[in-house]
GROMACS .gro file of C-alpha atoms in nm:
model
  505
    1MET     CA    1   1.243  -1.637  -2.658
    2ALA     CA    2   1.439  -1.279  -2.527
    3ARG     CA    3   1.610  -1.238  -2.222
    4ILE     CA    4   1.433  -1.002  -1.958
    5ALA     CA    5   1.607  -0.843  -1.650
    6VAL     CA    6   1.398  -0.730  -1.381
    7ILE     CA    7   1.587  -0.536  -1.179
    8GLY     CA    8   1.430  -0.550  -0.771
    9ALA     CA    9   1.249  -0.824  -0.623
   10GLY     CA   10   0.952  -0.623  -0.440
   11MET     CA   11   0.619  -0.760  -0.492
   12GLY     CA   12   0.542  -0.590  -0.840
   13ALA     CA   13   0.862  -0.666  -1.013
   14MET     CA   14   0.829  -1.054  -0.936
   15SER     CA   15   0.467  -1.073  -1.072
   16ALA     CA   16   0.608  -0.933  -1.383
   17ALA     CA   17   0.871  -1.206  -1.391
   18ALA     CA   18   0.635  -1.479  -1.294
   19ARG     CA   19   0.428  -1.435  -1.572
   20LEU     CA   20   0.716  -1.323  -1.804
   21ALA     CA   21   0.880  -1.648  -1.774
   22VAL     CA   22   0.540  -1.849  -1.859
   23ALA     CA   23   0.524  -1.638  -2.165
   24GLY     CA   24   0.828  -1.827  -2.282
   25HIS     CA   25   1.113  -1.598  -2.174
   26ARG     CA   26   1.433  -1.635  -1.990
   27VAL     CA   27   1.405  -1.374  -1.687
   28THR     CA   28   1.667  -1.263  -1.435
   29VAL     CA   29   1.576  -1.082  -1.130
   30TYR     CA   30   1.864  -0.834  -0.975
   31GLU     CA   31   1.826  -0.782  -0.603
   32ARG     CA   32   2.077  -0.534  -0.383
   33SER     CA   33   1.929  -0.680  -0.060
   34GLU     CA   34   1.989  -1.066   0.022
   35THR     CA   35   1.621  -1.177   0.027
   36PHE     CA   36   1.270  -1.116  -0.170
   37GLY     CA   37   0.967  -0.964  -0.119
   38GLY     CA   38   1.080  -0.554  -0.100
   39SER     CA   39   0.877  -0.403   0.176
   40VAL     CA   40   0.731  -0.697   0.262
   41GLY     CA   41   0.950  -0.805   0.559
   42ARG     CA   42   0.938  -0.986   0.837
   43HIS     CA   43   1.123  -0.930   1.192
   44ALA     CA   44   1.176  -1.255   1.452
   45ARG     CA   45   1.296  -1.227   1.800
   46GLY     CA   46   1.248  -1.543   2.079
   47GLY     CA   47   0.969  -1.688   1.901
   48PHE     CA   48   0.806  -1.419   1.806
   49THR     CA   49   0.754  -1.297   1.461
   50PHE     CA   50   0.592  -0.975   1.310
   51ASP     CA   51   0.563  -0.828   0.948
   52THR     CA   52   0.707  -0.506   0.885
   53GLY     CA   53   0.519  -0.388   0.621
   54PRO     CA   54   0.152  -0.455   0.495
   55SER     CA   55  -0.013  -0.701   0.736
   56LEU     CA   56  -0.381  -0.716   0.521
   57LEU     CA   57  -0.469  -0.837   0.181
   58HIS     CA   58  -0.737  -0.621  -0.028
   59LEU     CA   59  -0.850  -0.701  -0.335
   60PRO     CA   60  -0.721  -1.094  -0.334
   61ALA     CA   61  -0.825  -1.155  -0.693
   62VAL     CA   62  -0.505  -0.985  -0.874
   63TYR     CA   63  -0.328  -1.248  -0.703
   64ARG     CA   64  -0.563  -1.551  -0.743
   65ASP     CA   65  -0.524  -1.488  -1.118
   66LEU     CA   66  -0.156  -1.426  -1.056
   67PHE     CA   67  -0.159  -1.783  -0.949
   68VAL     CA   68  -0.385  -1.930  -1.186
   69LYS     CA   69  -0.223  -1.736  -1.501
   70THR     CA   70   0.145  -1.871  -1.414
   71GLY     CA   71   0.058  -2.246  -1.293
   72LYS     CA   72  -0.161  -2.519  -1.163
   73GLU     CA   73  -0.153  -2.455  -0.828
   74PRO     CA   74  -0.406  -2.170  -0.692
   75LEU     CA   75  -0.340  -1.950  -0.462
   76GLU     CA   76  -0.496  -2.085  -0.207
   77ARG     CA   77  -0.278  -2.431  -0.190
   78CYS     CA   78  -0.014  -2.246  -0.158
   79VAL     CA   79  -0.080  -2.013   0.134
   80THR     CA   80  -0.398  -2.009   0.339
   81LEU     CA   81  -0.631  -1.659   0.335
   82SER     CA   82  -0.901  -1.583   0.608
   83GLN     CA   83  -1.093  -1.318   0.594
   84VAL     CA   84  -1.075  -1.069   0.916
   85ASP     CA   85  -1.408  -1.013   1.097
   86PRO     CA   86  -1.457  -0.788   1.195
   87ALA     CA   87  -1.224  -0.571   0.973
   88SER     CA   88  -1.141  -0.319   1.197
   89ARG     CA   89  -1.212  -0.144   1.526
   90HIS     CA   90  -1.230   0.218   1.545
   91VAL     CA   91  -1.170   0.375   1.904
   92PHE     CA   92  -1.236   0.781   1.890
   93ALA     CA   93  -1.092   1.057   2.096
   94ASP     CA   94  -1.444   1.084   2.291
   95GLY     CA   95  -1.440   0.693   2.389
   96THR     CA   96  -1.671   0.612   2.108
   97ALA     CA   97  -1.574   0.281   1.992
   98VAL     CA   98  -1.751   0.057   1.647
   99SER     CA   99  -1.643  -0.239   1.565
  100LEU     CA  100  -1.716  -0.268   1.142
  101PRO     CA  101  -1.790  -0.569   0.985
  102ASN     CA  102  -1.643  -0.769   0.711
  103ALA     CA  103  -1.712  -0.721   0.344
  104SER     CA  104  -2.108  -0.673   0.463
  105ARG     CA  105  -2.211  -0.322   0.392
  106SER     CA  106  -2.565  -0.332   0.625
  107GLY     CA  107  -2.368  -0.495   0.879
  108VAL     CA  108  -2.156  -0.188   0.878
  109VAL     CA  109  -2.449   0.065   0.844
  110THR     CA  110  -2.581  -0.150   1.186
  111ALA     CA  111  -2.281  -0.105   1.351
  112LEU     CA  112  -2.221   0.279   1.308
  113ASP     CA  113  -2.575   0.338   1.417
  114ALA     CA  114  -2.563   0.145   1.737
  115ALA     CA  115  -2.241   0.350   1.833
  116LEU     CA  116  -2.243   0.680   1.658
  117GLY     CA  117  -2.616   0.694   1.681
  118ASP     CA  118  -2.912   0.695   1.433
  119GLY     CA  119  -2.845   0.831   1.077
  120ALA     CA  120  -2.460   0.774   1.089
  121GLY     CA  121  -2.453   0.422   0.930
  122GLU     CA  122  -2.653   0.600   0.653
  123ARG     CA  123  -2.471   0.881   0.558
  124TRP     CA  124  -2.150   0.654   0.513
  125GLY     CA  125  -2.324   0.418   0.335
  126THR     CA  126  -2.465   0.657   0.083
  127PHE     CA  127  -2.115   0.809   0.047
  128LEU     CA  128  -2.000   0.439   0.012
  129ASP     CA  129  -2.258   0.423  -0.289
  130ARG     CA  130  -2.103   0.769  -0.447
  131ALA     CA  131  -1.762   0.526  -0.384
  132GLY     CA  132  -1.882   0.283  -0.566
  133ASP     CA  133  -2.008   0.490  -0.876
  134ALA     CA  134  -1.667   0.633  -0.877
  135TRP     CA  135  -1.507   0.296  -0.885
  136ASP     CA  136  -1.701   0.169  -1.180
  137ARG     CA  137  -1.627   0.514  -1.365
  138SER     CA  138  -1.236   0.479  -1.290
  139ARG     CA  139  -1.185   0.122  -1.201
  140ARG     CA  140  -1.053  -0.031  -1.574
  141PRO     CA  141  -0.803   0.282  -1.661
  142LEU     CA  142  -0.681   0.295  -1.357
  143LEU     CA  143  -0.650  -0.035  -1.228
  144GLU     CA  144  -0.672  -0.239  -1.491
  145GLU     CA  145  -0.515  -0.111  -1.809
  146PRO     CA  146  -0.156   0.055  -1.896
  147LEU     CA  147  -0.159   0.430  -1.812
  148ARG     CA  148  -0.319   0.561  -2.134
  149SER     CA  149  -0.130   0.856  -2.345
  150ASP     CA  150  -0.465   1.025  -2.279
  151TRP     CA  151  -0.405   1.015  -1.928
  152GLN     CA  152  -0.583   1.355  -1.896
  153VAL     CA  153  -0.908   1.162  -1.874
  154LEU     CA  154  -0.799   1.071  -1.539
  155ALA     CA  155  -0.749   1.431  -1.386
  156ARG     CA  156  -1.102   1.448  -1.306
  157ASP     CA  157  -1.242   1.295  -0.991
  158PRO     CA  158  -1.481   1.074  -1.062
  159TYR     CA  159  -1.668   1.089  -0.730
  160PRO     CA  160  -1.960   1.198  -0.761
  161ALA     CA  161  -2.014   1.455  -0.515
  162PRO     CA  162  -2.351   1.586  -0.448
  163LEU     CA  163  -2.382   1.981  -0.488
  164ARG     CA  164  -2.369   2.188  -0.181
  165ARG     CA  165  -2.618   2.475  -0.173
  166ARG     CA  166  -2.512   2.788   0.018
  167LEU     CA  167  -2.752   3.106   0.047
  168LEU     CA  168  -2.605   3.341  -0.211
  169ARG     CA  169  -2.351   3.232  -0.291
  170PRO     CA  170  -2.231   2.989  -0.573
  171ALA     CA  171  -2.278   2.598  -0.498
  172LEU     CA  172  -1.983   2.369  -0.436
  173ARG     CA  173  -1.886   2.008  -0.438
  174ALA     CA  174  -1.656   1.857  -0.222
  175GLY     CA  175  -1.309   1.813  -0.389
  176THR     CA  176  -1.127   1.679  -0.102
  177VAL     CA  177  -1.125   1.388   0.168
  178ALA     CA  178  -1.171   1.658   0.441
  179GLU     CA  179  -1.435   1.861   0.273
  180VAL     CA  180  -1.636   1.519   0.206
  181GLY     CA  181  -1.568   1.410   0.587
  182SER     CA  182  -1.725   1.785   0.697
  183TRP     CA  183  -1.969   1.817   0.430
  184GLU     CA  184  -2.139   1.517   0.343
  185LEU     CA  185  -2.069   1.264   0.679
  186ALA     CA  186  -2.095   1.567   0.924
  187ASP     CA  187  -2.041   1.355   1.206
  188PRO     CA  188  -1.659   1.408   1.340
  189ARG     CA  189  -1.648   1.061   1.413
  190LEU     CA  190  -1.739   0.948   1.057
  191ALA     CA  191  -1.506   1.215   0.936
  192ALA     CA  192  -1.208   1.079   1.137
  193LEU     CA  193  -1.329   0.713   1.008
  194LEU     CA  194  -1.227   0.839   0.630
  195ASP     CA  195  -0.955   1.030   0.724
  196GLY     CA  196  -0.775   0.715   0.860
  197TYR     CA  197  -0.833   0.537   0.555
  198ALA     CA  198  -0.640   0.879   0.371
  199LEU     CA  199  -0.341   0.879   0.631
  200SER     CA  200  -0.300   0.486   0.646
  201TYR     CA  201  -0.207   0.538   0.268
  202GLY     CA  202   0.007   0.824   0.317
  203LEU     CA  203  -0.260   1.082   0.202
  204ASP     CA  204  -0.315   1.432   0.337
  205PRO     CA  205  -0.657   1.440   0.350
  206LEU     CA  206  -0.675   1.813   0.340
  207ARG     CA  207  -0.521   1.775   0.011
  208ALA     CA  208  -0.590   1.431  -0.131
  209PRO     CA  209  -0.862   1.389  -0.377
  210ALA     CA  210  -1.244   1.331  -0.295
  211SER     CA  211  -1.149   0.968  -0.512
  212THR     CA  212  -0.974   0.873  -0.223
  213ALA     CA  213  -1.303   0.719  -0.162
  214LEU     CA  214  -1.217   0.440  -0.337
  215LEU     CA  215  -0.984   0.289  -0.062
  216PRO     CA  216  -1.242   0.222   0.204
  217TYR     CA  217  -1.494   0.153  -0.076
  218MET     CA  218  -1.245  -0.124  -0.182
  219GLU     CA  219  -1.205  -0.267   0.130
  220GLU     CA  220  -1.574  -0.305   0.274
  221THR     CA  221  -1.650  -0.402  -0.058
  222PHE     CA  222  -1.368  -0.694  -0.104
  223GLY     CA  223  -1.281  -0.735   0.230
  224SER     CA  224  -0.990  -0.761   0.448
  225TRP     CA  225  -0.802  -1.095   0.409
  226TYR     CA  226  -0.506  -1.231   0.679
  227VAL     CA  227  -0.219  -1.436   0.499
  228SER     CA  228  -0.190  -1.745   0.777
  229GLY     CA  229   0.218  -1.700   0.862
  230GLY     CA  230   0.208  -1.307   0.791
  231MET     CA  231   0.239  -1.162   0.450
  232ARG     CA  232   0.582  -1.268   0.425
  233ALA     CA  233   0.432  -1.610   0.339
  234LEU     CA  234   0.273  -1.416   0.063
  235ALA     CA  235   0.594  -1.295  -0.093
  236ARG     CA  236   0.738  -1.649  -0.001
  237ALA     CA  237   0.455  -1.802  -0.248
  238VAL     CA  238   0.494  -1.556  -0.519
  239TYR     CA  239   0.854  -1.618  -0.537
  240GLU     CA  240   0.864  -2.002  -0.497
  241ARG     CA  241   0.597  -1.938  -0.831
  242CYS     CA  242   0.888  -1.739  -1.005
  243LEU     CA  243   1.133  -1.981  -0.930
  244ALA     CA  244   0.931  -2.326  -1.039
  245ARG     CA  245   0.866  -2.093  -1.346
  246LYS     CA  246   1.262  -2.105  -1.399
  247VAL     CA  247   1.283  -1.762  -1.299
  248GLU     CA  248   1.682  -1.697  -1.190
  249PHE     CA  249   1.774  -1.439  -0.913
  250VAL     CA  250   2.075  -1.275  -0.835
  251PHE     CA  251   2.102  -1.149  -0.472
  252GLY     CA  252   2.293  -0.922  -0.327
  253ALA     CA  253   2.334  -0.748  -0.706
  254GLU     CA  254   2.288  -0.388  -0.687
  255VAL     CA  255   2.207  -0.225  -1.042
  256ALA     CA  256   2.443   0.064  -1.166
  257ARG     CA  257   2.271   0.173  -1.507
  258VAL     CA  258   2.030   0.046  -1.759
  259VAL     CA  259   2.260  -0.026  -2.042
  260GLU     CA  260   2.160   0.151  -2.355
  261LYS     CA  261   2.238   0.085  -2.705
  262ASP     CA  262   2.063   0.193  -3.053
  263GLY     CA  263   1.831   0.430  -2.839
  264ARG     CA  264   1.671   0.144  -2.662
  265ALA     CA  265   1.753  -0.019  -2.338
  266ALA     CA  266   1.988  -0.359  -2.378
  267GLY     CA  267   2.054  -0.445  -2.048
  268VAL     CA  268   2.192  -0.361  -1.711
  269GLU     CA  269   2.541  -0.296  -1.507
  270LEU     CA  270   2.603  -0.407  -1.201
  271ALA     CA  271   2.760  -0.178  -0.911
  272ASP     CA  272   3.086  -0.465  -0.975
  273GLY     CA  273   3.069  -0.371  -1.374
  274THR     CA  274   2.947  -0.674  -1.471
  275VAL     CA  275   2.735  -0.620  -1.795
  276THR     CA  276   2.461  -0.838  -1.878
  277GLU     CA  277   2.270  -0.804  -2.205
  278ALA     CA  278   1.893  -0.841  -2.226
  279ALA     CA  279   1.596  -0.740  -2.474
  280HIS     CA  280   1.388  -0.587  -2.187
  281VAL     CA  281   1.469  -0.434  -1.890
  282VAL     CA  282   1.197  -0.407  -1.602
  283LEU     CA  283   1.232  -0.183  -1.331
  284GLY     CA  284   1.074  -0.269  -1.008
  285ALA     CA  285   1.223   0.003  -0.816
  286ARG     CA  286   1.170   0.401  -0.775
  287PRO     CA  287   1.341   0.497  -1.061
  288ARG     CA  288   1.677   0.720  -1.051
  289PRO     CA  289   1.817   0.924  -1.280
  290GLU     CA  290   2.161   0.794  -1.270
  291LEU     CA  291   1.985   0.452  -1.377
  292MET     CA  292   1.998   0.626  -1.739
  293PRO     CA  293   2.268   0.876  -1.735
  294GLY     CA  294   2.141   1.149  -1.970
  295GLN     CA  295   1.790   0.978  -2.026
  296GLU     CA  296   1.472   1.157  -1.967
  297ILE     CA  297   1.309   0.765  -1.952
  298TRP     CA  298   0.923   0.917  -1.946
  299ARG     CA  299   0.749   0.920  -2.300
  300ASP     CA  300   0.611   1.280  -2.454
  301GLY     CA  301   0.239   1.322  -2.262
  302ASP     CA  302   0.312   1.059  -2.020
  303LEU     CA  303   0.360   1.181  -1.593
  304THR     CA  304   0.724   1.287  -1.551
  305PRO     CA  305   0.802   1.205  -1.151
  306GLN     CA  306   0.707   1.523  -0.929
  307PRO     CA  307   0.589   1.551  -0.587
  308ARG     CA  308   0.261   1.488  -0.514
  309PRO     CA  309   0.055   1.719  -0.376
  310GLY     CA  310   0.084   1.783  -0.020
  311GLY     CA  311   0.317   1.530   0.001
  312ALA     CA  312   0.168   1.226  -0.092
  313GLY     CA  313   0.426   0.934  -0.137
  314ALA     CA  314   0.663   1.075   0.129
  315THR     CA  315   0.542   0.922   0.424
  316GLY     CA  316   0.682   0.641   0.576
  317ARG     CA  317   0.571   0.394   0.859
  318PHE     CA  318   0.638   0.428   1.224
  319LEU     CA  319   0.617   0.068   1.370
  320VAL     CA  320   0.649  -0.068   1.725
  321LEU     CA  321   0.686  -0.489   1.767
  322LEU     CA  322   0.581  -0.586   2.116
  323SER     CA  323   0.633  -0.928   2.220
  324LEU     CA  324   0.368  -0.962   2.517
  325ARG     CA  325   0.326  -1.234   2.806
  326GLY     CA  326  -0.007  -1.303   2.842
  327ALA     CA  327  -0.224  -1.479   2.576
  328ARG     CA  328  -0.417  -1.306   2.316
  329PRO     CA  329  -0.793  -1.250   2.453
  330SER     CA  330  -1.042  -1.490   2.212
  331ASP     CA  331  -1.239  -1.186   2.175
  332ALA     CA  332  -0.928  -0.970   2.056
  333VAL     CA  333  -0.991  -0.807   1.743
  334HIS     CA  334  -0.695  -0.811   1.438
  335ARG     CA  335  -0.687  -0.452   1.371
  336THR     CA  336  -0.776  -0.126   1.572
  337LEU     CA  337  -0.731   0.209   1.490
  338VAL     CA  338  -0.754   0.506   1.793
  339HIS     CA  339  -0.847   0.809   1.657
  340PRO     CA  340  -0.625   1.092   1.783
  341ALA     CA  341  -0.900   1.376   1.953
  342ASP     CA  342  -0.693   1.653   1.692
  343GLY     CA  343  -0.661   1.529   1.362
  344ALA     CA  344  -0.584   1.855   1.168
  345ALA     CA  345  -0.265   1.839   1.440
  346GLU     CA  346  -0.144   1.521   1.364
  347ARG     CA  347  -0.202   1.599   0.916
  348GLU     CA  348  -0.035   1.955   1.024
  349ALA     CA  349   0.301   1.706   1.193
  350VAL     CA  350   0.295   1.449   0.968
  351PHE     CA  351   0.295   1.640   0.642
  352GLY     CA  352   0.475   1.934   0.780
  353GLY     CA  353   0.791   1.715   0.833
  354ARG     CA  354   0.764   1.663   1.205
  355PRO     CA  355   0.661   1.374   1.462
  356ALA     CA  356   0.292   1.425   1.598
  357ALA     CA  357   0.265   1.449   1.918
  358HIS     CA  358  -0.075   1.243   1.895
  359PRO     CA  359  -0.084   1.026   1.614
  360THR     CA  360  -0.330   0.770   1.440
  361VAL     CA  361  -0.179   0.446   1.623
  362THR     CA  362  -0.317   0.106   1.416
  363VAL     CA  363  -0.259  -0.179   1.663
  364LEU     CA  364  -0.254  -0.534   1.498
  365ARG     CA  365  -0.333  -0.852   1.698
  366PRO     CA  366  -0.327  -1.123   1.470
  367ASP     CA  367  -0.441  -1.458   1.594
  368ASP     CA  368  -0.170  -1.672   1.446
  369PRO     CA  369  -0.016  -1.956   1.651
  370SER     CA  370   0.283  -1.942   1.420
  371THR     CA  371   0.363  -1.523   1.553
  372ARG     CA  372   0.396  -1.628   1.921
  373PRO     CA  373   0.604  -1.879   2.093
  374ASP     CA  374   0.338  -2.040   2.254
  375ALA     CA  375  -0.044  -1.985   2.332
  376ALA     CA  376   0.063  -1.816   2.674
  377HIS     CA  377   0.221  -1.525   2.506
  378GLU     CA  378   0.106  -1.223   2.196
  379ALA     CA  379   0.284  -1.055   1.929
  380VAL     CA  380   0.121  -0.713   1.880
  381THR     CA  381   0.254  -0.473   1.632
  382LEU     CA  382   0.191  -0.062   1.652
  383MET     CA  383   0.201   0.136   1.357
  384ALA     CA  384   0.173   0.469   1.269
  385THR     CA  385   0.233   0.691   0.934
  386VAL     CA  386   0.493   0.977   1.001
  387ALA     CA  387   0.737   1.211   0.790
  388PRO     CA  388   0.985   1.010   0.634
  389HIS     CA  389   1.371   1.024   0.750
  390GLY     CA  390   1.514   1.343   0.659
  391PRO     CA  391   1.303   1.557   0.741
  392VAL     CA  392   1.354   1.377   1.058
  393ASP     CA  393   1.651   1.183   1.186
  394TRP     CA  394   1.446   0.867   1.248
  395THR     CA  395   1.826   0.734   1.392
  396ASP     CA  396   1.804   0.936   1.716
  397ALA     CA  397   1.742   0.696   1.958
  398ALA     CA  398   1.588   0.972   2.214
  399LEU     CA  399   1.354   1.046   1.965
  400ARG     CA  400   1.266   0.685   1.895
  401GLN     CA  401   1.204   0.534   2.255
  402GLY     CA  402   0.996   0.847   2.273
  403TYR     CA  403   0.779   0.804   2.002
  404ALA     CA  404   0.757   0.462   2.048
  405ASP     CA  405   0.584   0.518   2.413
  406THR     CA  406   0.362   0.787   2.226
  407LEU     CA  407   0.251   0.474   2.042
  408ILE     CA  408   0.199   0.253   2.335
  409ASP     CA  409   0.039   0.514   2.532
  410ALA     CA  410  -0.191   0.538   2.273
  411ALA     CA  411  -0.265   0.162   2.227
  412GLU     CA  412  -0.371   0.114   2.571
  413ALA     CA  413  -0.718   0.237   2.462
  414ALA     CA  414  -0.721  -0.095   2.240
  415VAL     CA  415  -0.507  -0.338   2.448
  416PRO     CA  416  -0.532  -0.208   2.863
  417GLY     CA  417  -0.288  -0.294   3.091
  418LEU     CA  418  -0.041  -0.302   2.775
  419ARG     CA  419   0.234  -0.140   2.923
  420ASP     CA  420   0.271  -0.408   3.192
  421ARG     CA  421   0.301  -0.711   2.950
  422VAL     CA  422   0.578  -0.621   2.760
  423LEU     CA  423   0.845  -0.882   2.756
  424HIS     CA  424   1.012  -0.700   2.483
  425THR     CA  425   1.017  -0.392   2.197
  426GLU     CA  426   1.189  -0.336   1.856
  427VAL     CA  427   1.128  -0.001   1.708
  428ARG     CA  428   1.149   0.034   1.334
  429THR     CA  429   1.091   0.339   1.164
  430PRO     CA  430   1.139   0.467   0.810
  431ALA     CA  431   1.536   0.465   0.875
  432GLU     CA  432   1.521   0.123   0.886
  433THR     CA  433   1.288   0.091   0.558
  434ALA     CA  434   1.532   0.326   0.352
  435GLU     CA  435   1.821   0.104   0.455
  436GLU     CA  436   1.684  -0.234   0.393
  437THR     CA  437   1.487  -0.158   0.070
  438GLY     CA  438   1.656   0.164  -0.104
  439ALA     CA  439   1.336   0.410  -0.076
  440GLN     CA  440   1.444   0.743  -0.010
  441GLY     CA  441   1.395   0.837   0.342
  442GLY     CA  442   1.174   0.529   0.367
  443ALA     CA  443   0.871   0.628   0.152
  444VAL     CA  444   0.603   0.430   0.107
  445PRO     CA  445   0.427   0.461  -0.202
  446PRO     CA  446   0.079   0.552  -0.231
  447PRO     CA  447  -0.216   0.397  -0.477
  448ALA     CA  448  -0.274   0.630  -0.716
  449LEU     CA  449  -0.560   0.815  -0.789
  450ALA     CA  450  -0.808   1.034  -1.006
  451GLY     CA  451  -0.853   1.349  -0.971
  452ALA     CA  452  -0.662   1.659  -0.850
  453GLY     CA  453  -0.550   1.753  -1.207
  454GLY     CA  454  -0.340   1.367  -1.224
  455GLY     CA  455  -0.136   1.505  -0.930
  456TYR     CA  456  -0.179   1.142  -0.800
  457LEU     CA  457  -0.131   0.948  -1.098
  458HIS     CA  458   0.204   0.729  -1.114
  459ALA     CA  459   0.474   0.730  -1.428
  460GLY     CA  460   0.282   0.511  -1.698
  461ASN     CA  461   0.499   0.146  -1.686
  462GLY     CA  462   0.568   0.217  -2.089
  463THR     CA  463   0.878   0.489  -2.078
  464ARG     CA  464   1.021   0.707  -2.339
  465VAL     CA  465   1.357   0.476  -2.375
  466PRO     CA  466   1.224   0.154  -2.591
  467GLY     CA  467   1.302  -0.195  -2.393
  468LEU     CA  468   1.265  -0.061  -2.027
  469LEU     CA  469   0.950  -0.061  -1.860
  470LEU     CA  470   0.836   0.027  -1.487
  471ALA     CA  471   0.630  -0.191  -1.213
  472GLY     CA  472   0.598  -0.180  -0.857
  473GLY     CA  473   0.453   0.026  -0.624
  474TRP     CA  474   0.624   0.340  -0.772
  475SER     CA  475   0.469   0.311  -1.154
  476HIS     CA  476   0.115   0.273  -1.257
  477PRO     CA  477  -0.116   0.225  -1.041
  478GLY     CA  478   0.085   0.293  -0.749
  479GLY     CA  479   0.128   0.144  -0.407
  480GLY     CA  480   0.006  -0.153  -0.227
  481LEU     CA  481   0.019  -0.516  -0.252
  482ALA     CA  482  -0.284  -0.524  -0.514
  483HIS     CA  483  -0.169  -0.253  -0.691
  484ALA     CA  484   0.209  -0.361  -0.696
  485GLY     CA  485   0.059  -0.710  -0.865
  486MET     CA  486  -0.154  -0.514  -1.085
  487SER     CA  487   0.167  -0.319  -1.227
  488GLY     CA  488   0.330  -0.668  -1.292
  489THR     CA  489   0.015  -0.769  -1.467
  490LEU     CA  490   0.012  -0.435  -1.718
  491VAL     CA  491   0.421  -0.505  -1.781
  492ALA     CA  492   0.408  -0.854  -1.902
  493GLY     CA  493   0.096  -0.769  -2.071
  494ILE     CA  494   0.299  -0.481  -2.257
  495VAL     CA  495   0.583  -0.685  -2.321
  496VAL     CA  496   0.384  -0.997  -2.472
  497GLU     CA  497   0.165  -0.836  -2.622
  498GLY     CA  498   0.332  -0.476  -2.723
  499ASP     CA  499   0.231  -0.095  -2.726
  500GLY     CA  500  -0.122  -0.186  -2.825
  501PHE     CA  501  -0.169  -0.407  -2.483
  502ARG     CA  502  -0.540  -0.288  -2.318
  503GLY     CA  503  -0.532  -0.510  -2.031
  504SER     CA  504  -0.758  -0.794  -1.902
  505GLN     CA  505  -1.097  -0.781  -2.144
   0.00000   0.00000   0.00000
């Protein structure tokens, strides 16, 4: 039985901690804040509660596996999961609207044909078929295995884009999200639909590889799930599973550096000077050079940390939390995306370090009594992907209020009369994310993607320093609840089975 130190109490780190404890190790988690969950936070005021991080769960099998492998109680005994149906509603700039059913390919095709015209559903369905091929080709090395030493196999884009023939010029294949939308989907509203998936994960459609198609494929194939009580309830369930497995948590404990001895990680030193020895150290936060002074922690041949093309991973979230008078209508949709008329201008602003004048706005209206004081009120969250804190000063009061008004104005297309119902407004920006989670600029990590020469992969879970491993959204296989949970699985496998661990068979 070895002593293991885990830095951070995010979802990936806690997933690793629970699995390592079940394997017989003594695990201690050191968290700089006073609570668990990392970016999976909650805001409460006057009987209203809001998620401040992820709001829906995709690929729930990751957490079902965690709970099966770490105890007798399955996930559904610890939290209540329900499929969100429709999965999303989309309002386009021309006034067209379409609701997409949850995990129903035929239903999506029918809905798109009815809303956008005959042929729209077929084009989207054919696109998802190609995305399914890309999923089958890359799922295992991209999600279920530690990043291989020959990671270059993931540098090639697995999306089988069809040839686009041109008169007297060489044929082309779509290589980016924007090209897929323009060349394969044709309808600008379908292109906006695809762009919205990319942008919600912090990816620039002009540069993100065609393999980004895996994201809508994953959502539309495995469904969108809501956790009763909000996503914070899932974080609490994982935390309680860790406690049940005798994982120790030390909150308010900032790790200053990883202790090195004889060329390997040997423990952690806290900001107050306390040193704790450990046989392995799991870093569940974005790697910082000061944690290992003088050391390059990435193995030879592995990816080194670098800005992703187009700034992937360098975006944050702007949230407007609205406490509303008036009951939630019975036909309200859980998630609505309001798309702007000029998506190119939005992309240029977000990835150019400026607030977008007309952002894509996600409107969240959970049908959950625990989010509101009574049936005569409603809790609504508005969200937009924005440039991080730094390029934009998100502490500027006038900017914050003005941008909140921009989101509320756009959301009127999804919730008519919204502004007249507002009792209280709470604004949260990348500045708050940075302060609460320690993420530089309040940036949110995107999921890993194959293609683009490997520029959208993350650092491997194993490092150049023996005994030091990486978990969480800034490591392989990247950001998002499912991906972060998978990183914990991979780290635990490496510790228990050694460097030869290749994931579940």
